[in-house]
PDB file of C-alpha atoms and ligand atoms in Angstrom:
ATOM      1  CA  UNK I   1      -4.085  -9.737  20.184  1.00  0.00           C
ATOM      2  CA  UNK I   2      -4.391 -10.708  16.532  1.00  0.00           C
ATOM      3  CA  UNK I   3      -7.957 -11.062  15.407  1.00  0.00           C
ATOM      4  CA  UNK I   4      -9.265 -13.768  13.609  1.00  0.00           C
ATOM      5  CA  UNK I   5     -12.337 -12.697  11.357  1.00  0.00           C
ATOM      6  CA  UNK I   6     -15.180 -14.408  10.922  1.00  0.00           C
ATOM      7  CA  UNK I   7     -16.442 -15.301   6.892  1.00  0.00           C
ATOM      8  CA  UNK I   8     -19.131 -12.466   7.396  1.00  0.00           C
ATOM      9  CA  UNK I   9     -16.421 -10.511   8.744  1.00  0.00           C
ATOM     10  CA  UNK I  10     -14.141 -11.022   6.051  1.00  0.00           C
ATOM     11  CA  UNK I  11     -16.746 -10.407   3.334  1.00  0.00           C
ATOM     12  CA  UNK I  12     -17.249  -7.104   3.711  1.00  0.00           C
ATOM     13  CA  UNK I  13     -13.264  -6.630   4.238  1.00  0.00           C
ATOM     14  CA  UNK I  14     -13.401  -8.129   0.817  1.00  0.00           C
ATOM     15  CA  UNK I  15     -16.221  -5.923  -0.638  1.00  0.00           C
ATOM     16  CA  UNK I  16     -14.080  -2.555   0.679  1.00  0.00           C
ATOM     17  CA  UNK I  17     -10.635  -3.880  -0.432  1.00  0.00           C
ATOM     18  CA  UNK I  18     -12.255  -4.427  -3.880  1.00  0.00           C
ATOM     19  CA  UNK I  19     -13.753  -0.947  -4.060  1.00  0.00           C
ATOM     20  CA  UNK I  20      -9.665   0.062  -3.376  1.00  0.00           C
ATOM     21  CA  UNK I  21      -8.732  -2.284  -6.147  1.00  0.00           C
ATOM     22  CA  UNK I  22     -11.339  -1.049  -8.495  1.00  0.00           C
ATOM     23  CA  UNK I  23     -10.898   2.492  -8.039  1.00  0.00           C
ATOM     24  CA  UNK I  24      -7.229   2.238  -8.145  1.00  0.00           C
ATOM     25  CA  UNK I  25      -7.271   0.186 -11.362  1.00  0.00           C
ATOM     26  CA  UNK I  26      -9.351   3.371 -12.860  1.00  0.00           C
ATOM     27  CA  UNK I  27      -6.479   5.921 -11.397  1.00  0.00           C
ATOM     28  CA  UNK I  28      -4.009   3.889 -13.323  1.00  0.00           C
ATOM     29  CA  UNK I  29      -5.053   4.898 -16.501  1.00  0.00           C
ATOM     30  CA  UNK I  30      -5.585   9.021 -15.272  1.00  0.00           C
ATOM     31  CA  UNK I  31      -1.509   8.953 -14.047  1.00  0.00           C
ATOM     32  CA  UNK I  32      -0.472  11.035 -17.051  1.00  0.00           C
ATOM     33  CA  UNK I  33       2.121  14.134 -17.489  1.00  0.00           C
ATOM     34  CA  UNK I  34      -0.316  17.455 -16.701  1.00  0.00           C
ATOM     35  CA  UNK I  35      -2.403  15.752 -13.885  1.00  0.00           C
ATOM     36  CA  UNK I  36      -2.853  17.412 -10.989  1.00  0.00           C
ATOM     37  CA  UNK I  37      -2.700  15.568  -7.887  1.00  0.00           C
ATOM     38  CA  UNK I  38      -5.515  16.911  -6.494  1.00  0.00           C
ATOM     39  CA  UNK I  39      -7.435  15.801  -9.583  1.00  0.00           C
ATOM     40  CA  UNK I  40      -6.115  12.391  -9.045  1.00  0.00           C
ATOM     41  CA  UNK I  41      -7.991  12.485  -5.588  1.00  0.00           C
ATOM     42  CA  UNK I  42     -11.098  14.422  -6.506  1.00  0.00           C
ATOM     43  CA  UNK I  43     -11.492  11.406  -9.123  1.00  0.00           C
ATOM     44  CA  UNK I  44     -10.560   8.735  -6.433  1.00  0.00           C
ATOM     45  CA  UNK I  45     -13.363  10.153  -4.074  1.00  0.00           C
ATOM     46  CA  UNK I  46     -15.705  10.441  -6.626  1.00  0.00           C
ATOM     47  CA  UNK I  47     -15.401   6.255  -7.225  1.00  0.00           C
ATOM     48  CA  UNK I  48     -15.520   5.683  -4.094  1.00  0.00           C
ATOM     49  CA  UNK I  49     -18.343   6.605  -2.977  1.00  0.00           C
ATOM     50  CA  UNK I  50     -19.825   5.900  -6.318  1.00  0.00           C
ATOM     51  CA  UNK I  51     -18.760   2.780  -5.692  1.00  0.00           C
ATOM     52  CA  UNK I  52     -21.342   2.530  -2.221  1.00  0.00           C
ATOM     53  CA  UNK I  53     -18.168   3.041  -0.147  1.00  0.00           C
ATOM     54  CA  UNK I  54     -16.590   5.697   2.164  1.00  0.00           C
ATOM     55  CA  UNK I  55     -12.672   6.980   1.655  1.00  0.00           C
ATOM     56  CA  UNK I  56     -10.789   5.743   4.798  1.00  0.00           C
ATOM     57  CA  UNK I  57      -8.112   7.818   5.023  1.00  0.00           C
ATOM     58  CA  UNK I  58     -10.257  11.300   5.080  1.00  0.00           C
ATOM     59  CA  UNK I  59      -9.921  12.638   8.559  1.00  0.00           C
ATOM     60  CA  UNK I  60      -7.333   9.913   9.634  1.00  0.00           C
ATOM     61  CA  UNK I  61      -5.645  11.477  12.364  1.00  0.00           C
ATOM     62  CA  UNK I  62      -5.954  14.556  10.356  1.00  0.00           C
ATOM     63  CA  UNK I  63      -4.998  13.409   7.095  1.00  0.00           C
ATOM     64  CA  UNK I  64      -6.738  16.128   4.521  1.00  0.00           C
ATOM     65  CA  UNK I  65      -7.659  13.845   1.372  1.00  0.00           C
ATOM     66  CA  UNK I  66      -9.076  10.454   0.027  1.00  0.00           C
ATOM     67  CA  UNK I  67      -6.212   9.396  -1.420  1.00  0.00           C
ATOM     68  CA  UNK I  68      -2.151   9.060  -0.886  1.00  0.00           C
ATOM     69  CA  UNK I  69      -0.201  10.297  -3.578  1.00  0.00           C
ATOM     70  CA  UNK I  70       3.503  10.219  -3.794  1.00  0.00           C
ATOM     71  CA  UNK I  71       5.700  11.025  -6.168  1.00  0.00           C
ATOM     72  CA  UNK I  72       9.797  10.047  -7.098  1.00  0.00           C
ATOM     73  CA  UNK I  73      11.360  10.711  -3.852  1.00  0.00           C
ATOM     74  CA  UNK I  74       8.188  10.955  -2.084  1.00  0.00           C
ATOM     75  CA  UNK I  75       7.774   7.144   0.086  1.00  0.00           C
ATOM     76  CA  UNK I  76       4.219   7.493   1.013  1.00  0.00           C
ATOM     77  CA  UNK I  77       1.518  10.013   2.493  1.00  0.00           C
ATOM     78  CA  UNK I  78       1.808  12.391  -0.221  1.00  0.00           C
ATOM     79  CA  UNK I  79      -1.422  14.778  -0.240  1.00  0.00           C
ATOM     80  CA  UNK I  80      -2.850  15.617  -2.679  1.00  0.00           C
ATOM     81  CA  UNK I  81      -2.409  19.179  -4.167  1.00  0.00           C
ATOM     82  CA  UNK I  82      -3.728  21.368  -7.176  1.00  0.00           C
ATOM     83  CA  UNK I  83      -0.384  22.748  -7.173  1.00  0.00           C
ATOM     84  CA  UNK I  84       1.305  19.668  -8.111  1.00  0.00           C
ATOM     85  CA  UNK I  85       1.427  18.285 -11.319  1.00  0.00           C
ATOM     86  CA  UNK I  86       2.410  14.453 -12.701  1.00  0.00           C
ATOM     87  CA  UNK I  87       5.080  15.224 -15.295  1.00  0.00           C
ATOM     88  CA  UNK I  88       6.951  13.043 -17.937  1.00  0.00           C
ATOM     89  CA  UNK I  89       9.280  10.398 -16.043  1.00  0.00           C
ATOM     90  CA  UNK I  90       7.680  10.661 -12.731  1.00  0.00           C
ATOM     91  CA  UNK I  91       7.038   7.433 -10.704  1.00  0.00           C
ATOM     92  CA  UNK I  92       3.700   8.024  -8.683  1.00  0.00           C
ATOM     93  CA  UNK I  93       2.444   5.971  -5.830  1.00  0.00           C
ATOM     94  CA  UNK I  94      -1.138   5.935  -4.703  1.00  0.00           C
ATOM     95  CA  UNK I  95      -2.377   4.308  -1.985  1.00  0.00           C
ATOM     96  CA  UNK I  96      -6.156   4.254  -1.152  1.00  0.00           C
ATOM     97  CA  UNK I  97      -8.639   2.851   1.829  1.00  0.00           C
ATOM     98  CA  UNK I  98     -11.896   2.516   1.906  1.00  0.00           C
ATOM     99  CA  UNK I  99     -14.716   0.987   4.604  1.00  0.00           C
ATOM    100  CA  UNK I 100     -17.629  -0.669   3.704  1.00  0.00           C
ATOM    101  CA  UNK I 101     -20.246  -2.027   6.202  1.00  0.00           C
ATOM    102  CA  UNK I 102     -17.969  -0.964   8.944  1.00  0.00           C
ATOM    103  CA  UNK I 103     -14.527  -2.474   7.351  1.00  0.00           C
ATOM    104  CA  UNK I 104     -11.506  -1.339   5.832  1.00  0.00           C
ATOM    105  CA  UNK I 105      -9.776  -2.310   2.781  1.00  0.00           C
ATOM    106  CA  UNK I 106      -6.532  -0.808   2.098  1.00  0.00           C
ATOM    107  CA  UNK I 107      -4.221  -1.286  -0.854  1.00  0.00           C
ATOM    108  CA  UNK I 108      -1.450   0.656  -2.909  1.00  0.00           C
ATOM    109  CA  UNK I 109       0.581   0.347  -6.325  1.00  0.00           C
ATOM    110  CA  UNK I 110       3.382   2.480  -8.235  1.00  0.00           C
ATOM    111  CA  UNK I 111       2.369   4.229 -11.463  1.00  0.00           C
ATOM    112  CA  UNK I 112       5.066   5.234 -14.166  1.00  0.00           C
ATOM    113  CA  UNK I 113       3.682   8.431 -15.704  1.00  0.00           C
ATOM    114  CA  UNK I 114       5.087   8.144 -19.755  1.00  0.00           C
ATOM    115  CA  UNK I 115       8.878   6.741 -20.008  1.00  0.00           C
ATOM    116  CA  UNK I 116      10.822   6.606 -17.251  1.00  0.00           C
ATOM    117  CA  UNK I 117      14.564   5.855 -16.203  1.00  0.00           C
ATOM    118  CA  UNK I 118      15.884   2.239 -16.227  1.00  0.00           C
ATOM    119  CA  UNK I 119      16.596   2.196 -12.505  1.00  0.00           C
ATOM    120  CA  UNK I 120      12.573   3.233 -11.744  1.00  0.00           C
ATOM    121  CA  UNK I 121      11.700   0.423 -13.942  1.00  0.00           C
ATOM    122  CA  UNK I 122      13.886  -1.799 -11.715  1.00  0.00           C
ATOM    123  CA  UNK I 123      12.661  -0.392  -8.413  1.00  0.00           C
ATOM    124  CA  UNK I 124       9.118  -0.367  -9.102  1.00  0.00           C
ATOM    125  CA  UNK I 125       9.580  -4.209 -10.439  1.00  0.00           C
ATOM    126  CA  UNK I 126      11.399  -5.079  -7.556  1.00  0.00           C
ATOM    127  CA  UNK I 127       9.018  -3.679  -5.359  1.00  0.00           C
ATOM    128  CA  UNK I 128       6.261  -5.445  -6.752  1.00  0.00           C
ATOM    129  CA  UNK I 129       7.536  -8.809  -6.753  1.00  0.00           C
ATOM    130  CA  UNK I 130       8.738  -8.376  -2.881  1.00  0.00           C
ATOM    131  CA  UNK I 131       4.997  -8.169  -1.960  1.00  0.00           C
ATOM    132  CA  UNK I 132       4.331 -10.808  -4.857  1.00  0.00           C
ATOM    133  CA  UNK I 133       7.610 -12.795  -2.556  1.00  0.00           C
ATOM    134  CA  UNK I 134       5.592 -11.723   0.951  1.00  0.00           C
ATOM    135  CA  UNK I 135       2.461 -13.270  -0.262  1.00  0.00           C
ATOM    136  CA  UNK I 136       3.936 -16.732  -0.894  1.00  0.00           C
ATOM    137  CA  UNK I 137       4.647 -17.135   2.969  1.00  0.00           C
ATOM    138  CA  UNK I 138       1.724 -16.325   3.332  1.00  0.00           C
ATOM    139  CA  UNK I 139      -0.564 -19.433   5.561  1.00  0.00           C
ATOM    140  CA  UNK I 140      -1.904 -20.839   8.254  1.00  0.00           C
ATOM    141  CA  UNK I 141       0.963 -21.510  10.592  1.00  0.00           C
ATOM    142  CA  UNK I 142       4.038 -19.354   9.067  1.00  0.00           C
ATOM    143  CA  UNK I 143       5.384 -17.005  11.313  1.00  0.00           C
ATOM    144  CA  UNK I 144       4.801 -13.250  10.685  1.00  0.00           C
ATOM    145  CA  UNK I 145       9.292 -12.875  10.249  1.00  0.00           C
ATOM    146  CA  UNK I 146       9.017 -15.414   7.199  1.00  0.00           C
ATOM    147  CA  UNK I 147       6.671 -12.651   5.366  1.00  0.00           C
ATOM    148  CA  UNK I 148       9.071  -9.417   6.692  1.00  0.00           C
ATOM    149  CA  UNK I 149      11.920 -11.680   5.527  1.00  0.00           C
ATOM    150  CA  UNK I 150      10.447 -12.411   2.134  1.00  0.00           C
ATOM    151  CA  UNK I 151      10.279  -8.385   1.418  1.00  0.00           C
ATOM    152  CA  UNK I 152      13.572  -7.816   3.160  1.00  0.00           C
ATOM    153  CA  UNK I 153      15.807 -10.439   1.346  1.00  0.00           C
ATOM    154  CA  UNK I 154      14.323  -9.955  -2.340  1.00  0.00           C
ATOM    155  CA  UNK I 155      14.704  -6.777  -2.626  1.00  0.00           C
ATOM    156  CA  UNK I 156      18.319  -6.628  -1.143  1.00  0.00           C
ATOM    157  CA  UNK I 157      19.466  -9.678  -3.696  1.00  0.00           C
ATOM    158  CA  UNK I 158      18.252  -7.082  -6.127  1.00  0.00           C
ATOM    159  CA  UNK I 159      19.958  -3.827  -5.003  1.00  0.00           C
ATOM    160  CA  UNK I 160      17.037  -1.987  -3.351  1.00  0.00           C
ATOM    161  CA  UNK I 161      16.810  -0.633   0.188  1.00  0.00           C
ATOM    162  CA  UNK I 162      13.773  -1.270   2.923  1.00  0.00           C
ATOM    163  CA  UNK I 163      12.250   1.577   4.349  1.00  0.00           C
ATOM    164  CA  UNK I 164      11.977   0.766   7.995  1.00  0.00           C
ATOM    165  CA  UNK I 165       9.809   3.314   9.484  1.00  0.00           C
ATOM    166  CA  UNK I 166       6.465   2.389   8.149  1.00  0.00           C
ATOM    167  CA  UNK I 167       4.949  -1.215   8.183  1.00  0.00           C
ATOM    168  CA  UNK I 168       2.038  -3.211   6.751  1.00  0.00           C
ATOM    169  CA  UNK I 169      -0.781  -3.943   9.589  1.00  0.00           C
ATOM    170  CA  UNK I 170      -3.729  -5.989  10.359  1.00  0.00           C
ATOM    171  CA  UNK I 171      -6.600  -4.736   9.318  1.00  0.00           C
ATOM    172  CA  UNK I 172     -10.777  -4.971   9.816  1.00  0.00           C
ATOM    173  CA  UNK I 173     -12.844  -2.673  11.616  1.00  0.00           C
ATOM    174  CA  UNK I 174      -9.815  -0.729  12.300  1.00  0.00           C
ATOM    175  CA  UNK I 175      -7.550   0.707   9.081  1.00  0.00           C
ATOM    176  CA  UNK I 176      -4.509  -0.331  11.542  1.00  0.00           C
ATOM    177  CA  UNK I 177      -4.802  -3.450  13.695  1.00  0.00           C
ATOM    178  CA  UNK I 178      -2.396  -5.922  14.836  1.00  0.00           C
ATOM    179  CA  UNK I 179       0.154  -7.281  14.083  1.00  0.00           C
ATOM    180  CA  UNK I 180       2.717  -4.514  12.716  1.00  0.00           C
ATOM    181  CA  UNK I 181       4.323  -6.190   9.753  1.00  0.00           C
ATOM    182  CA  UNK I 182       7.774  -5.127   8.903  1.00  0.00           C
ATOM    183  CA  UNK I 183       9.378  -5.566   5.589  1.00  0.00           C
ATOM    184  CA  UNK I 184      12.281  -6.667   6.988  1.00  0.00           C
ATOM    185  CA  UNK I 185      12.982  -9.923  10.061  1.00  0.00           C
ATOM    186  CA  UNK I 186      14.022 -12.851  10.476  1.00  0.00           C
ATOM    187  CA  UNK I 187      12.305 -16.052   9.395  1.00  0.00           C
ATOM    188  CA  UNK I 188      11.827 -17.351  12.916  1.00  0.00           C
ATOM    189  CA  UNK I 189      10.580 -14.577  14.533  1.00  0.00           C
ATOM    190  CA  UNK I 190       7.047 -13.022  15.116  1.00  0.00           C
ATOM    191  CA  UNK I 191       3.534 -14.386  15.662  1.00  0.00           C
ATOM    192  CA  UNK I 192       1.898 -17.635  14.241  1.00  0.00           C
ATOM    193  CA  UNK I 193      -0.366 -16.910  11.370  1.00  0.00           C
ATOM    194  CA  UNK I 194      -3.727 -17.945  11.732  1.00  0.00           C
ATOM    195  CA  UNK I 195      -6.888 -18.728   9.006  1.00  0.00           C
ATOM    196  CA  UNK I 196      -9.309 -15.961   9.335  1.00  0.00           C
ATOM    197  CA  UNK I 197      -6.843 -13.287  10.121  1.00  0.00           C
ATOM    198  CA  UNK I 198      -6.386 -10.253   7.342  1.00  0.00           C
ATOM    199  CA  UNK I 199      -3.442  -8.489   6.781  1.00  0.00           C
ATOM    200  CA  UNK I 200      -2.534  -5.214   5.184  1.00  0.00           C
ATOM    201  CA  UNK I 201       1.247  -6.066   3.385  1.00  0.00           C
ATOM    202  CA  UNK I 202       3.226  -3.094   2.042  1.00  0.00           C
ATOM    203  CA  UNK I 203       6.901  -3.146   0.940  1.00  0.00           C
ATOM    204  CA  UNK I 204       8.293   0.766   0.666  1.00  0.00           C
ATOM    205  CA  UNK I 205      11.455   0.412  -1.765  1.00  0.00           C
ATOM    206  CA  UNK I 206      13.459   3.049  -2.321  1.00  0.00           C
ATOM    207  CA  UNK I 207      16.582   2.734  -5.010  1.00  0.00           C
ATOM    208  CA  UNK I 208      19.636   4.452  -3.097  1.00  0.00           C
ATOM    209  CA  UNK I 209      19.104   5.076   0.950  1.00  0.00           C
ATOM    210  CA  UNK I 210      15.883   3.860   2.737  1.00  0.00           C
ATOM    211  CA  UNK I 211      16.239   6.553   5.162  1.00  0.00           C
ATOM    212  CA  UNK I 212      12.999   9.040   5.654  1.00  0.00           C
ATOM    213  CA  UNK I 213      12.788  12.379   6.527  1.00  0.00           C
ATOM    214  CA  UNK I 214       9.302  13.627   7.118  1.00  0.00           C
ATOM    215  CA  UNK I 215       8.663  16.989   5.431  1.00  0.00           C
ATOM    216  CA  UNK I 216       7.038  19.698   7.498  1.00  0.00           C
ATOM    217  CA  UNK I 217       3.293  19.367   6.259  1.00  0.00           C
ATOM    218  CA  UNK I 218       3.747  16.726   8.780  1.00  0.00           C
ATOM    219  CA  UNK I 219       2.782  14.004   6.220  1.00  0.00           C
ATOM    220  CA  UNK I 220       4.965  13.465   3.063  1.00  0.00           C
ATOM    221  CA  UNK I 221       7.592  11.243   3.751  1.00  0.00           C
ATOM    222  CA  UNK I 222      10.424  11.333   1.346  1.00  0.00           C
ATOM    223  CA  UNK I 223      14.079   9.448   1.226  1.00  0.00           C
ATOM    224  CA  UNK I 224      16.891  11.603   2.910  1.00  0.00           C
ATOM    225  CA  UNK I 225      18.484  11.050   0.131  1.00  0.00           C
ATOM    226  CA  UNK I 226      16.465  12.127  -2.418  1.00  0.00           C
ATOM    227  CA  UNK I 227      16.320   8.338  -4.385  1.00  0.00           C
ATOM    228  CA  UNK I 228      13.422   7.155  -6.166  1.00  0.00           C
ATOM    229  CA  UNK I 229      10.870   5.339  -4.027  1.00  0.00           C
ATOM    230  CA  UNK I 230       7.769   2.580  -4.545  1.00  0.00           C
ATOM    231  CA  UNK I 231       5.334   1.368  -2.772  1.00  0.00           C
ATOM    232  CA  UNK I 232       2.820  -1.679  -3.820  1.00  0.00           C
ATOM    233  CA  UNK I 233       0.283  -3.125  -0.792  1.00  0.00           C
ATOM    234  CA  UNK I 234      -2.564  -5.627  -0.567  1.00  0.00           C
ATOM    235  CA  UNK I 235      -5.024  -6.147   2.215  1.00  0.00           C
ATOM    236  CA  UNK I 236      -5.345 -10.580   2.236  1.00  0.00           C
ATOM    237  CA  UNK I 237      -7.422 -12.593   4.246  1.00  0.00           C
ATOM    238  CA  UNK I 238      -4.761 -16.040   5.517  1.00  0.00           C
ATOM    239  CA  UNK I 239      -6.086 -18.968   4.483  1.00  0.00           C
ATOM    240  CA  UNK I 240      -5.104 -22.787   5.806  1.00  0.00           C
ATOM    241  CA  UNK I 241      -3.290 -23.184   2.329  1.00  0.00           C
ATOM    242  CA  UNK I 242      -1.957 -20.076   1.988  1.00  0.00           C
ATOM    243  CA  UNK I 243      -3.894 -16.196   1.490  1.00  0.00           C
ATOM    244  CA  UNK I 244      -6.503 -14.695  -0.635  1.00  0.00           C
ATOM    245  CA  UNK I 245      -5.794 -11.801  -1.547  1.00  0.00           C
ATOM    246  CA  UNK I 246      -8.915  -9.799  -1.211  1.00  0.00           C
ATOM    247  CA  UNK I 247      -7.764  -6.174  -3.185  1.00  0.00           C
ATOM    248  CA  UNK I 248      -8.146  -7.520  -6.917  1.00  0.00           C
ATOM    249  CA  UNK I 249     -11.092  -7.195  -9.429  1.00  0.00           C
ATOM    250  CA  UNK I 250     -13.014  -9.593  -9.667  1.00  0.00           C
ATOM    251  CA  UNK I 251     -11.263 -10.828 -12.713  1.00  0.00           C
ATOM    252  CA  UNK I 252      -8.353 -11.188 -11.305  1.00  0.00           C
TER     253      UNK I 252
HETATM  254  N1  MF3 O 301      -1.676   2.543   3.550  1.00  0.00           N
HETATM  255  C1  MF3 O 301      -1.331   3.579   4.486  1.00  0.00           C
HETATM  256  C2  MF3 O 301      -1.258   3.008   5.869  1.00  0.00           C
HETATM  257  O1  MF3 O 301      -1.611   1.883   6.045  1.00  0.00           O
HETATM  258  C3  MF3 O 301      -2.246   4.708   4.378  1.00  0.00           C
HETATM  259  C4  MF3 O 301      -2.482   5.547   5.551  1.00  0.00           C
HETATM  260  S1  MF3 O 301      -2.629   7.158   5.045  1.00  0.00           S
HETATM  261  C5  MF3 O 301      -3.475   7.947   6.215  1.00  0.00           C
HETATM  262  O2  MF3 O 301      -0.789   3.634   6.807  1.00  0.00           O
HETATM  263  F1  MF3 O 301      -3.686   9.108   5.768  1.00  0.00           F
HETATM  264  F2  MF3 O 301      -4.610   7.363   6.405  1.00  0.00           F
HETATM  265  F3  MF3 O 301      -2.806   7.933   7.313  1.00  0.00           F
HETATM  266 CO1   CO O 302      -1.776   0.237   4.745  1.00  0.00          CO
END
């Protein structure tokens, strides 16, 4: 069952997913050639709970830090390490949650760390304008495969692969909720959206192969074939006319 939130509900699903939005905004500018990852996340935990909120991914089935960072080849769950360090060229994803009042915001954009190739340009465009794509099905009454489909088809017009293995999710009390959304389906298929329900939507790109291999810290997942990968989510609240998306400063 796909939950409908109430406007209470969905106001502190705001408040948390704007916390995420915040604090990821800050990381942005901290992405830089000598980083250490583990920096990254000490600074992301910091903000957090600065911030009045709690990290959500801390102790998520295990998971060791507050923040998901992954780098080139590296898809998603990267943890954070003082061992690793952002260098010239690198693409790095971060992906953060956070709960507030009992609810979970969740959200996630690609950072290009000084100049970087052509082709990561491309991918980490691409991958930002299949969620942008995903977001414009988006409403009251669209069918879940319009949104998978949206992902799906832009970023194969424009030469990039889906990773299939992870999904966006509902989200609310619960960082993972129904519905699973796939970024790829067909238009026709899935459940009916409905105002009041909030989704977390997150295309994985990678620029050769989508395929993942799971490396044995039993987290990091990385293309088989070592390609360049990006990953951009929001957590959106659907609306009768379409979604608001609830993981952007306030200013937009
Ligand atoms: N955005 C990711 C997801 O929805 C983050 C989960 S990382 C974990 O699955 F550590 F919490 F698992
Ligand atoms: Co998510």
């Amino acid at each position: 069952m796909i939950e409908i939130k109430t406007p209470a509900e969905i106001v502190s699903i705001r408040k948390a997913s704007r916390v995420v939005a915040e604090v990821l905004l800050q990381l942005k500018s901290r992405v830089k050639p000598g980083v250490s990852t583990l920096d990254l996340d000490r600074f992301a935990e910091k903000s957090v709970r600065d911030l009045g909120a709690v990290p959500a991914f801390l102790g998520y089935r295990g998971y060791p830090a507050t923040l998901c960072v992954s780098i080139n080849e590296e898809i998603v769950h990267g943890i954070p390490s003082p061992k690793r360090f952002v260098k010239e060229g690198d693409i790095v994803s971060l992906d953060l949650g956070a709960v507030c009042d009992g609810f979970y915001g969740d959200a996630a954009l690609t950072v290009a760390a000084g100049e970087i190739s052509g082709g990561a340009k491309r991918l980490m465009d691409v991958t930002r304008r299949s969620l942008e794509e995903a977001l414009l099905k988006v409403r009251a009454g669209a069918r879940l495969g319009e949104v998978s489909h949206a992902v799906e088809s832009y970023a194969e017009e424009n030469g990039m692969s889906v990773v299939r293995e992870f999904t966006g999710h509902g989200i609310g009390r619960r960082l993972h909720e129904e519905p699973s959304i796939p970024n790829f389906g067909r238009p026709g298929s899935g459940p009916v959206l409905k105002a009041g329900m909030t989704l977390a939507i997150e295309p994985m790109l990678c620029l050769g192969r989508a395929e993942v291999i799971v490396k044995n810290d039993g987290w990091t997942a990385v293309s088989a074939d070592g390609s360049l990968a990006a990953h951009y989510e929001h957590t959106v609240a659907v609306t009768e006319g379409g979604c608001e998306i609830l993981s952007i400063v306030g200013n937009g």
